[in-house]
PDB file of C-alpha atoms and ligand atoms in Angstrom:
ATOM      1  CA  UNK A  30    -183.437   9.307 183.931  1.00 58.00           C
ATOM      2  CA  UNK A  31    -180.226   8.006 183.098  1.00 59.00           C
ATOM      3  CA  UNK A  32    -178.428   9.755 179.906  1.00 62.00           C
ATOM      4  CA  UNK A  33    -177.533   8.368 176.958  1.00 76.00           C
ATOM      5  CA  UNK A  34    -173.393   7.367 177.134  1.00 85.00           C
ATOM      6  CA  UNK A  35    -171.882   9.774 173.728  1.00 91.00           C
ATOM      7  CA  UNK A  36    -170.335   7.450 170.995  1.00 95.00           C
ATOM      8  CA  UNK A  37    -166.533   6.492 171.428  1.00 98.00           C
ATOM      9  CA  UNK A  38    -164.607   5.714 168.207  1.00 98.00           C
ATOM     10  CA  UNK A  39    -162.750   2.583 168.467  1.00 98.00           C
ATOM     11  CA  UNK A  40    -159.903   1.803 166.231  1.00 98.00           C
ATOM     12  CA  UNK A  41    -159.037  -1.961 165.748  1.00 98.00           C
ATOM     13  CA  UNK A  42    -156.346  -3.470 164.075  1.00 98.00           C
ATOM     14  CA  UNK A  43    -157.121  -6.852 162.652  1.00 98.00           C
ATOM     15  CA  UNK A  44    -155.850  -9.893 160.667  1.00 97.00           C
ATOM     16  CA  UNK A  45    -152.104 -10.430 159.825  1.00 98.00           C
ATOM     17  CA  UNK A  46    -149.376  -8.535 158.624  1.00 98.00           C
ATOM     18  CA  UNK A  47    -146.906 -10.048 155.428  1.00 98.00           C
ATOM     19  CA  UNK A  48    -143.196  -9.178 155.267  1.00 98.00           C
ATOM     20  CA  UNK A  49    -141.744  -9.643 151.588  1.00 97.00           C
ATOM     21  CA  UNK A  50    -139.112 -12.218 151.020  1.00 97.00           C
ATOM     22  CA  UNK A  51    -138.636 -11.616 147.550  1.00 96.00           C
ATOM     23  CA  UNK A  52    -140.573 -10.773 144.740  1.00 96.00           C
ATOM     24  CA  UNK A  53    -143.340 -13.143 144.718  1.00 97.00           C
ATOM     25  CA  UNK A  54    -143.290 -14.568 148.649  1.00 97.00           C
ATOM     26  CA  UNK A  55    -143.866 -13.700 151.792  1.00 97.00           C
ATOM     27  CA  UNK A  56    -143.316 -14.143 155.201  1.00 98.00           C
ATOM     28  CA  UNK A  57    -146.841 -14.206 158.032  1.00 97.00           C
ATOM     29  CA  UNK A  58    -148.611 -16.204 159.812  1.00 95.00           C
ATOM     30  CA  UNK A  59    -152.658 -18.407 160.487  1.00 93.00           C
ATOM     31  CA  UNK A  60    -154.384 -15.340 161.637  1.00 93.00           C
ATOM     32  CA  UNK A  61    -157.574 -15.258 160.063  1.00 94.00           C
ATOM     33  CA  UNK A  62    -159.075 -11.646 161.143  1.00 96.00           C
ATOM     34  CA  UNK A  63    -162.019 -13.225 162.990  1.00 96.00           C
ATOM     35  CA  UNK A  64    -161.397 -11.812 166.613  1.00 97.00           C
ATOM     36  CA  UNK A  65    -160.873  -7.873 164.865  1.00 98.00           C
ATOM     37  CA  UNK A  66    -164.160  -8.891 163.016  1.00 98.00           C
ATOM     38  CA  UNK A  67    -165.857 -10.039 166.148  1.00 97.00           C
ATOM     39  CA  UNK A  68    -164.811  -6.970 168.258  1.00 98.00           C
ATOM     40  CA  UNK A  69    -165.825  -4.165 165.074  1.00 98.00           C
ATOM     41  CA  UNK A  70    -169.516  -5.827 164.773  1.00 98.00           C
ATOM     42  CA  UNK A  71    -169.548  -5.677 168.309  1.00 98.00           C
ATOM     43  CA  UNK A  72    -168.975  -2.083 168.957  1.00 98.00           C
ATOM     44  CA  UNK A  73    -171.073  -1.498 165.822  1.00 98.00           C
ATOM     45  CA  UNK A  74    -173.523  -2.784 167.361  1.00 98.00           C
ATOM     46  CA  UNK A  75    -173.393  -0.879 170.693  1.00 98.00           C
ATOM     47  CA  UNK A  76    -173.376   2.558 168.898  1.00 98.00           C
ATOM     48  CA  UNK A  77    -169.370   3.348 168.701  1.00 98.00           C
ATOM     49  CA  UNK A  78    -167.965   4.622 165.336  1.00 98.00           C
ATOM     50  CA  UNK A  79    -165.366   1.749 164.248  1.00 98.00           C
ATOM     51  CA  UNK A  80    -162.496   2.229 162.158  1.00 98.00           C
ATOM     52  CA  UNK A  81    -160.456  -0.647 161.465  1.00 98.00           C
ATOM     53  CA  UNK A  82    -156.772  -1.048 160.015  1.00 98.00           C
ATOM     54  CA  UNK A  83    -157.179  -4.654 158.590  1.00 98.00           C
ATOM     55  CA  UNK A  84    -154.255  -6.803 157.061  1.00 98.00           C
ATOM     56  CA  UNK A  85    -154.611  -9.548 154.593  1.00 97.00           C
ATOM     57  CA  UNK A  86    -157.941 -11.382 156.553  1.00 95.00           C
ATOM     58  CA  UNK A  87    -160.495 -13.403 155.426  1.00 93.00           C
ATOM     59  CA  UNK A  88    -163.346 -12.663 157.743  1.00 94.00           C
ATOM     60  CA  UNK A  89    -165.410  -9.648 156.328  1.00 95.00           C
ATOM     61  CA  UNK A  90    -166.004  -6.814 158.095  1.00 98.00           C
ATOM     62  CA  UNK A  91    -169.100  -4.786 159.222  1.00 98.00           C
ATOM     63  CA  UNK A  92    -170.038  -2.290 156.671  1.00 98.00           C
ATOM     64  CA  UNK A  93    -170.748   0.668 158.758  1.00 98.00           C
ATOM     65  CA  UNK A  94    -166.854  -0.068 159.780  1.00 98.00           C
ATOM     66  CA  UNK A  95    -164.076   2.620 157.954  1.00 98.00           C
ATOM     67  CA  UNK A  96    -161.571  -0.338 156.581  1.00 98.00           C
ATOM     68  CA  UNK A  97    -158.051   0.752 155.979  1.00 98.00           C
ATOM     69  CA  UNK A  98    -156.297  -2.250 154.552  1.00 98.00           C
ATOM     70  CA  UNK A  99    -152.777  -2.465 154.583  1.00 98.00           C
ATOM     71  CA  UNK A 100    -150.173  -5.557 154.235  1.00 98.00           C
ATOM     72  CA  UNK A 101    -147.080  -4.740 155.998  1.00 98.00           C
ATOM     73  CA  UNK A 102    -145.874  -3.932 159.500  1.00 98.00           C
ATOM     74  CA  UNK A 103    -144.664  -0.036 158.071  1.00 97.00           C
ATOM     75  CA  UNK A 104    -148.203   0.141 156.535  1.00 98.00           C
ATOM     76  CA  UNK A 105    -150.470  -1.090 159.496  1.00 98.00           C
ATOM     77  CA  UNK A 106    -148.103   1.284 161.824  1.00 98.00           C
ATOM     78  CA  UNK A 107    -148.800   4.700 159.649  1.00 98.00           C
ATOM     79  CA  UNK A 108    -152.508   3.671 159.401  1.00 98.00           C
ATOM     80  CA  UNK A 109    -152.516   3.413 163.064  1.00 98.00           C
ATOM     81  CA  UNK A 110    -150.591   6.759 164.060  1.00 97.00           C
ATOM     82  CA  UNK A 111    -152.768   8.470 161.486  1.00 97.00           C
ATOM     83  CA  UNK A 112    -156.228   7.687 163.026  1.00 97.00           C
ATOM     84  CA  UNK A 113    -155.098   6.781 166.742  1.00 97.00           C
ATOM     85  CA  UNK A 114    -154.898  10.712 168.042  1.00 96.00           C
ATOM     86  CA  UNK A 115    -158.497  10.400 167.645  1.00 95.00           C
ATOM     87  CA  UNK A 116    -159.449   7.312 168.542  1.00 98.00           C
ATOM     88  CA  UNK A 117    -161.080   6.829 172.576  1.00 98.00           C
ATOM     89  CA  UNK A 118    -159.963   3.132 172.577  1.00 98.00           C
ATOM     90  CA  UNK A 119    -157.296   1.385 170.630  1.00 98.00           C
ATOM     91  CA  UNK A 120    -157.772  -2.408 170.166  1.00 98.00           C
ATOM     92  CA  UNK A 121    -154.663  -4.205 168.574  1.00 98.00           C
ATOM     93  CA  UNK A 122    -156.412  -7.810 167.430  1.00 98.00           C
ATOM     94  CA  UNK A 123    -153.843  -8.054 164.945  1.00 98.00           C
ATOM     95  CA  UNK A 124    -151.489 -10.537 164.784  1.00 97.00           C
ATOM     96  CA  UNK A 125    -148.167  -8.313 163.408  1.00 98.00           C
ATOM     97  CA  UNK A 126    -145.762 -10.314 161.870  1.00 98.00           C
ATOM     98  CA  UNK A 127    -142.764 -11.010 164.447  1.00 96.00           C
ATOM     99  CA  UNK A 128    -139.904 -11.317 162.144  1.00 98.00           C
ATOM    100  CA  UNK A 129    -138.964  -9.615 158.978  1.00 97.00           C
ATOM    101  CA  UNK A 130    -135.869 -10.977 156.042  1.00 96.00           C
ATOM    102  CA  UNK A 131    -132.433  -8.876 157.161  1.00 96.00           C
ATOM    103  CA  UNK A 132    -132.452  -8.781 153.760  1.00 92.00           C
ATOM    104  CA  UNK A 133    -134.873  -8.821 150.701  1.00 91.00           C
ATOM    105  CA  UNK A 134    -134.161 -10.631 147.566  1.00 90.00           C
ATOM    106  CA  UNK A 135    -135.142  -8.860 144.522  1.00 92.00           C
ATOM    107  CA  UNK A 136    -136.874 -10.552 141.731  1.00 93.00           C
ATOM    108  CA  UNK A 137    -137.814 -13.684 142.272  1.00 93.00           C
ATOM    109  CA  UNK A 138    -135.440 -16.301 144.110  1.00 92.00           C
ATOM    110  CA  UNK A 139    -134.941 -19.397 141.992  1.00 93.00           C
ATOM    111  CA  UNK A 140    -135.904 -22.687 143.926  1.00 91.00           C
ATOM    112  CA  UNK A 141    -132.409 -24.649 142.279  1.00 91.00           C
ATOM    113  CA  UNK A 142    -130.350 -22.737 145.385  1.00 86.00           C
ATOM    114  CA  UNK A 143    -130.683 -23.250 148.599  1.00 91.00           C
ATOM    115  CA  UNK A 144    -131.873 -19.958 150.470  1.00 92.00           C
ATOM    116  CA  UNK A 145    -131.003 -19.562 154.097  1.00 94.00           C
ATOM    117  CA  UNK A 146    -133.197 -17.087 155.692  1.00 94.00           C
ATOM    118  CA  UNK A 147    -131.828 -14.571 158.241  1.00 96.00           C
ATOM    119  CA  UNK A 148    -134.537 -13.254 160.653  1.00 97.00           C
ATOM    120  CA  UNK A 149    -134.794  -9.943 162.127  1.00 98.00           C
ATOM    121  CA  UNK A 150    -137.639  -9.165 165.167  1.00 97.00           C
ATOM    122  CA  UNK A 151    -140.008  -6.021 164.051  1.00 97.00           C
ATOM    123  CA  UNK A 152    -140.532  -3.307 165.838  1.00 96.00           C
ATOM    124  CA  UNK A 153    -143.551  -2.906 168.037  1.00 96.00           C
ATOM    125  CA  UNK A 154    -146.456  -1.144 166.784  1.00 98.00           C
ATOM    126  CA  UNK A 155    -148.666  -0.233 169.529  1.00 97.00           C
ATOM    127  CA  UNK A 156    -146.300   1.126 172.249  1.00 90.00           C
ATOM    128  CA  UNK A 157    -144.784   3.655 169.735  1.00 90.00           C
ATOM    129  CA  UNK A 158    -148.359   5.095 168.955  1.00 95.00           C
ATOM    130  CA  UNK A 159    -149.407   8.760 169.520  1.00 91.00           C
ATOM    131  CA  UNK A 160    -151.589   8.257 172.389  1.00 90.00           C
ATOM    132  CA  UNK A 161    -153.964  10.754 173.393  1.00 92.00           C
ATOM    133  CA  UNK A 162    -154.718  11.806 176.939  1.00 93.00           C
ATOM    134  CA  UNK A 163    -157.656   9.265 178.648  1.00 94.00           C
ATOM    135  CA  UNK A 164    -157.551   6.332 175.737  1.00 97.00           C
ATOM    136  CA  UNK A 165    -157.801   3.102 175.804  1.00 98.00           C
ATOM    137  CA  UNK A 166    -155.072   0.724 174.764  1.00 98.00           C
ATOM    138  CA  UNK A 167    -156.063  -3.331 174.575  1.00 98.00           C
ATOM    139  CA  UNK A 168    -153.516  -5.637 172.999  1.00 98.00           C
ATOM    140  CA  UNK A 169    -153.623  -9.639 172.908  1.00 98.00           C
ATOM    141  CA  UNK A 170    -150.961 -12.037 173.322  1.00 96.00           C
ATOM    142  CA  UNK A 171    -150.947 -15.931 172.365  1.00 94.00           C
ATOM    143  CA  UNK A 172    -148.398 -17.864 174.268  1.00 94.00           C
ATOM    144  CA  UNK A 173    -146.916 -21.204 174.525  1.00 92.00           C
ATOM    145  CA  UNK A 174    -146.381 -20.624 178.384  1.00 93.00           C
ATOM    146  CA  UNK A 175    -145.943 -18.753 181.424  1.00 96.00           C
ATOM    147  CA  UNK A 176    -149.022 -17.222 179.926  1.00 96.00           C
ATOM    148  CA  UNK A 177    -149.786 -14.513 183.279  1.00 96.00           C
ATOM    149  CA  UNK A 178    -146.386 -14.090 183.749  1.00 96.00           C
ATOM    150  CA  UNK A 179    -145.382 -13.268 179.882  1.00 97.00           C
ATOM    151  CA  UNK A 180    -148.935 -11.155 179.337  1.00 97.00           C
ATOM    152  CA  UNK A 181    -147.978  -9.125 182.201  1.00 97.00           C
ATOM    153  CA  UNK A 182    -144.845  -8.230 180.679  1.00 97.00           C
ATOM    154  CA  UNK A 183    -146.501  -7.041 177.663  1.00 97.00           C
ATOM    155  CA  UNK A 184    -149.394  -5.347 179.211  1.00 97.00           C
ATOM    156  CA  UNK A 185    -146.287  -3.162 181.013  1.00 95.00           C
ATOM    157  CA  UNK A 186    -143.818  -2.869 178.478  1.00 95.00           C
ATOM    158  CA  UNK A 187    -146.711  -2.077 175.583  1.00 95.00           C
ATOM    159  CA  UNK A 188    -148.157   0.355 178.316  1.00 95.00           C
ATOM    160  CA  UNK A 189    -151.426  -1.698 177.713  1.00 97.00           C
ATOM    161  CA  UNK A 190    -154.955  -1.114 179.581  1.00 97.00           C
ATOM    162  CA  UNK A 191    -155.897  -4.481 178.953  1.00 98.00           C
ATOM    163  CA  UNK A 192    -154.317  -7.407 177.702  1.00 98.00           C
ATOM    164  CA  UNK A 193    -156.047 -10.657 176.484  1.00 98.00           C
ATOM    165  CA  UNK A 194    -153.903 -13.483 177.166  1.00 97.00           C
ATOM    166  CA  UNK A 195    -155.239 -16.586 175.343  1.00 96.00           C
ATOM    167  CA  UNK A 196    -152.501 -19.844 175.625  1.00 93.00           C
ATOM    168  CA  UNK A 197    -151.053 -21.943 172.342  1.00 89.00           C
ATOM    169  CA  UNK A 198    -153.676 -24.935 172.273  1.00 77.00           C
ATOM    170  CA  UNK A 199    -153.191 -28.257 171.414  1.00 71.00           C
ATOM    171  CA  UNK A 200    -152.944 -28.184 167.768  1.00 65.00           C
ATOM    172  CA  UNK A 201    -151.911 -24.227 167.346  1.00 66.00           C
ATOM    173  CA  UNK A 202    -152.798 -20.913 167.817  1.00 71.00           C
ATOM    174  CA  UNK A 203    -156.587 -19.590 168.932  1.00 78.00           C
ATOM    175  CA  UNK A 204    -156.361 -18.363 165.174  1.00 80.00           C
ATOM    176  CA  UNK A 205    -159.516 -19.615 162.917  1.00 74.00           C
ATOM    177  CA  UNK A 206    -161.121 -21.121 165.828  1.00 78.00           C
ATOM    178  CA  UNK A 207    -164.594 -20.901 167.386  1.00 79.00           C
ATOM    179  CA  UNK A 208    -164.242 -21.144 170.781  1.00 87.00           C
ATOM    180  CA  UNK A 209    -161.019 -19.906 172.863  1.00 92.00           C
ATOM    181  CA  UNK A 210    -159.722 -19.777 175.954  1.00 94.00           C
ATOM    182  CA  UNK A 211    -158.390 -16.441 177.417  1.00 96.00           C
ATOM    183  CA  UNK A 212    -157.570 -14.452 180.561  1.00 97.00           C
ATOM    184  CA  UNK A 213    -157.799 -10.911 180.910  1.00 98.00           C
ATOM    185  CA  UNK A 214    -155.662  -8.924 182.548  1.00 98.00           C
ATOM    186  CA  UNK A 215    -156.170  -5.366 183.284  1.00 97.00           C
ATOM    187  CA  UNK A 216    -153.608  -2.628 184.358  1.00 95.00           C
ATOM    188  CA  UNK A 217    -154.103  -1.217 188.200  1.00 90.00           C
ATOM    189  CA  UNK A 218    -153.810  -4.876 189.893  1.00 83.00           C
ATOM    190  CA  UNK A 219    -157.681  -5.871 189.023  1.00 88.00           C
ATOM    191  CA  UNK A 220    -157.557  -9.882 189.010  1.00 94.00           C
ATOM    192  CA  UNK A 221    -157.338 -12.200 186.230  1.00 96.00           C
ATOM    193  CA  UNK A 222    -160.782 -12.738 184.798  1.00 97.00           C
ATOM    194  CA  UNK A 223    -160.669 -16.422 182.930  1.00 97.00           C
ATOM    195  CA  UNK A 224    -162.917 -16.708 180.316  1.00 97.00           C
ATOM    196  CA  UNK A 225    -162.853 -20.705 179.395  1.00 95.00           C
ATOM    197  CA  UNK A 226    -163.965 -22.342 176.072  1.00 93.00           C
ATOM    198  CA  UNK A 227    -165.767 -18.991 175.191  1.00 96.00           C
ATOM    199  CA  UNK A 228    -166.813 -18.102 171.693  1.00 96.00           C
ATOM    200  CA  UNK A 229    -164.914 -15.422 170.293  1.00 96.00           C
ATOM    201  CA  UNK A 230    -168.298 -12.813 169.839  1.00 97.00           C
ATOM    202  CA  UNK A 231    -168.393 -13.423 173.841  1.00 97.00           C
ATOM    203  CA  UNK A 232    -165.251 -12.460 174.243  1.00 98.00           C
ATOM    204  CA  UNK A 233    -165.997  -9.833 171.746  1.00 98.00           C
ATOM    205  CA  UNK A 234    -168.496  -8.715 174.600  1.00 98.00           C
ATOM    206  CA  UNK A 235    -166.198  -8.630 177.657  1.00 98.00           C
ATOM    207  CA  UNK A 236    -163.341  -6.799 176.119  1.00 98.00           C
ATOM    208  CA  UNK A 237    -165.703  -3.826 174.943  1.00 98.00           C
ATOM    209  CA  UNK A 238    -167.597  -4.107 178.181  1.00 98.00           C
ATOM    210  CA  UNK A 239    -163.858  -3.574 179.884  1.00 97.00           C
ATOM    211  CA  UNK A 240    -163.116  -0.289 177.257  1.00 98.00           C
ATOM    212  CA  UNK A 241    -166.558   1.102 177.948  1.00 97.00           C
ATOM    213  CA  UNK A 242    -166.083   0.876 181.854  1.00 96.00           C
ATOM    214  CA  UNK A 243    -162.946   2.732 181.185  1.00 96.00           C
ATOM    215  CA  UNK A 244    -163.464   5.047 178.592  1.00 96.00           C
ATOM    216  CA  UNK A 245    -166.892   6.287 180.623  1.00 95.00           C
ATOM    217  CA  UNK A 246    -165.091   5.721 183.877  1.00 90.00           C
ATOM    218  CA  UNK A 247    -164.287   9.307 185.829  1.00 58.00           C
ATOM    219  CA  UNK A 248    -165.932  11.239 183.095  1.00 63.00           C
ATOM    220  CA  UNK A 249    -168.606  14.493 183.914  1.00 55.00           C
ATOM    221  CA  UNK A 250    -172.031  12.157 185.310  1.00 52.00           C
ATOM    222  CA  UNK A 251    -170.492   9.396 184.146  1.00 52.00           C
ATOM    223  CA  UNK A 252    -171.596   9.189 180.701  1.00 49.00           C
ATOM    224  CA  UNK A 253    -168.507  11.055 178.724  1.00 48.00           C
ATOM    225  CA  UNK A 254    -165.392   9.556 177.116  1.00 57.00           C
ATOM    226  CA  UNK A 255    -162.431  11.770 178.056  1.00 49.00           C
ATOM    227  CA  UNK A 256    -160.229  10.266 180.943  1.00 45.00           C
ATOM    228  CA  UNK A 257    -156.857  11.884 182.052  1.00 37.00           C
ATOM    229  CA  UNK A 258    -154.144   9.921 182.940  1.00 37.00           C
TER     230      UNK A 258
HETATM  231  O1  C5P B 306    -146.564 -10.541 169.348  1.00 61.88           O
HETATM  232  P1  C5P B 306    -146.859 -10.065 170.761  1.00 61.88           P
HETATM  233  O2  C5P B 306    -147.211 -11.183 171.689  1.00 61.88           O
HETATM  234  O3  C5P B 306    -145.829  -9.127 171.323  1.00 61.88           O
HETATM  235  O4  C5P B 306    -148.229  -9.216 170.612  1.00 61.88           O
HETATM  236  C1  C5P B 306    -148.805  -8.580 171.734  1.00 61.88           C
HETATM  237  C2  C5P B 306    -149.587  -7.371 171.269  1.00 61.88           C
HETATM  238  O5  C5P B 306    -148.712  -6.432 170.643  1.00 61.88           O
HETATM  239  C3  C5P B 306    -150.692  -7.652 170.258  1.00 61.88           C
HETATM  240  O6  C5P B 306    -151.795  -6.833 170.588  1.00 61.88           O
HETATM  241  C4  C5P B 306    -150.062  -7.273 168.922  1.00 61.88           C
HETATM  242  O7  C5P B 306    -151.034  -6.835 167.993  1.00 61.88           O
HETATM  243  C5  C5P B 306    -149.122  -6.156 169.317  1.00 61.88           C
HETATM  244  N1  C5P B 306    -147.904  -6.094 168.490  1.00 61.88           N
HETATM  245  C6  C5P B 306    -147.510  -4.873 167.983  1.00 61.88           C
HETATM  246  N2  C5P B 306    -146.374  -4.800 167.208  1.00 61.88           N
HETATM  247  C7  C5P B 306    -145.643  -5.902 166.933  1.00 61.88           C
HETATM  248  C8  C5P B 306    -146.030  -7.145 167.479  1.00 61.88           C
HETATM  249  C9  C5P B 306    -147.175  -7.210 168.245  1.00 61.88           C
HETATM  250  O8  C5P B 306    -148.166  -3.862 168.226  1.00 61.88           O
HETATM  251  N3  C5P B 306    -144.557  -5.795 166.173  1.00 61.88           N
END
């Protein structure tokens, strides 16, 4: 009779992050939390212990879930090194804000001045993350092309497992919409898997179908997390 696979605790990161321009504005972008909300119920549902680091989203949440809500890039990185030693599978569904002021104003900036904003690209969050030995590391990445090419750059440089590569549709980002279109792209060589005009609890379904074949992959009968890399 086959066993019953042990629990793996996901973390998730979800939503967006804000970068302060001044007092009273900020700087972020569309993402409206729905994939990271889609991927927690998900694993809820299968039995995994979920803990997600959630910016400013507007999609709620499972309740058996551990929320950590945070708001900037510094925050959502310390919630993440804090709980990812312990996590079996890391799943970075947030869109982190890309650029940050070089400078920020204090008070609030009065609109009778012009205000030229200088940008500065953030730091990365998930390849700088304590990583324990065996987890699993997915990250997504929207793009406006060269969609393989550019994903598999990230999936290397972020030292990804998995990377869900979705392409800048007519009209904007796959942020707030129902159904998306996405390729993932696994580490090792495995090919492209093309998931067209898919809802995004489907895709929900093959990315923590992917983790689970890793995270149970090469482990004692096959039914415990604990890989070595
Ligand atoms: O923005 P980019 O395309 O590089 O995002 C790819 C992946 O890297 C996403 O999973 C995103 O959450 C993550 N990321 C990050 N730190 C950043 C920017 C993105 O961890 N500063």
């Amino acid at each position: 009779m086959a066993r019953a696979r042990p629990q793996l605790h996901l973390l998730i990161s979800s939503g967006s992050t804000r970068q302060p321009l001044d007092a009273v504005r900020f700087l972020s972008n569309y993402s409206t939390g729905f994939m990271g909300a889609c991927l927690a119920r998900e694993a809820v549902r299968r039995g995994h212990r979920v803990t997600v680091v959630s910016g400013p989203a507007a999609a709620s949440l499972p309740v058996e879930a551990v929320v950590v809500p945070v708001e900037r890039n510094e925050e959502m990185q310390a919630a993440l090194r804090r709980y990812a030693p312990r996590a079996d599978a890391v799943v970075m569904a947030a869109a982190v804000c890309d650029f940050a002021p070089r400078a920020l104003r204090t008070g609030k900036a009065q609109r009778k001045q012009a205000w030229t904003l200088k940008l500065r690209a953030t730091p990365d969050i998930i390849g700088t993350l304590p990583r324990r030995p065996g987890q699993v590391r997915v990250g997504f990445a929207v793009e406006s092309r060269d969609l393989l090419a550019r994903a598999r750059r990230k999936l290397q440089a972020k030292r990804l497992d998995l990377i869900v590569a979705q392409p800048l549709e007519r009209g904007g980002a796959p942020f707030g919409r129902q159904a998306v279109t996405a390729v993932l792209l696994a580490a090792g060589g495995a090919r492209p898997r093309l998931l067209k005009r898919v809802s995004k609890p489907r895709l929900a379904r093959a990315v923590l179908d992917e983790i689970e074949r890793r995270c149970y992959a090469d482990s004692p009968g096959n039914d415990a997390p604990g890989r070595t890399r």
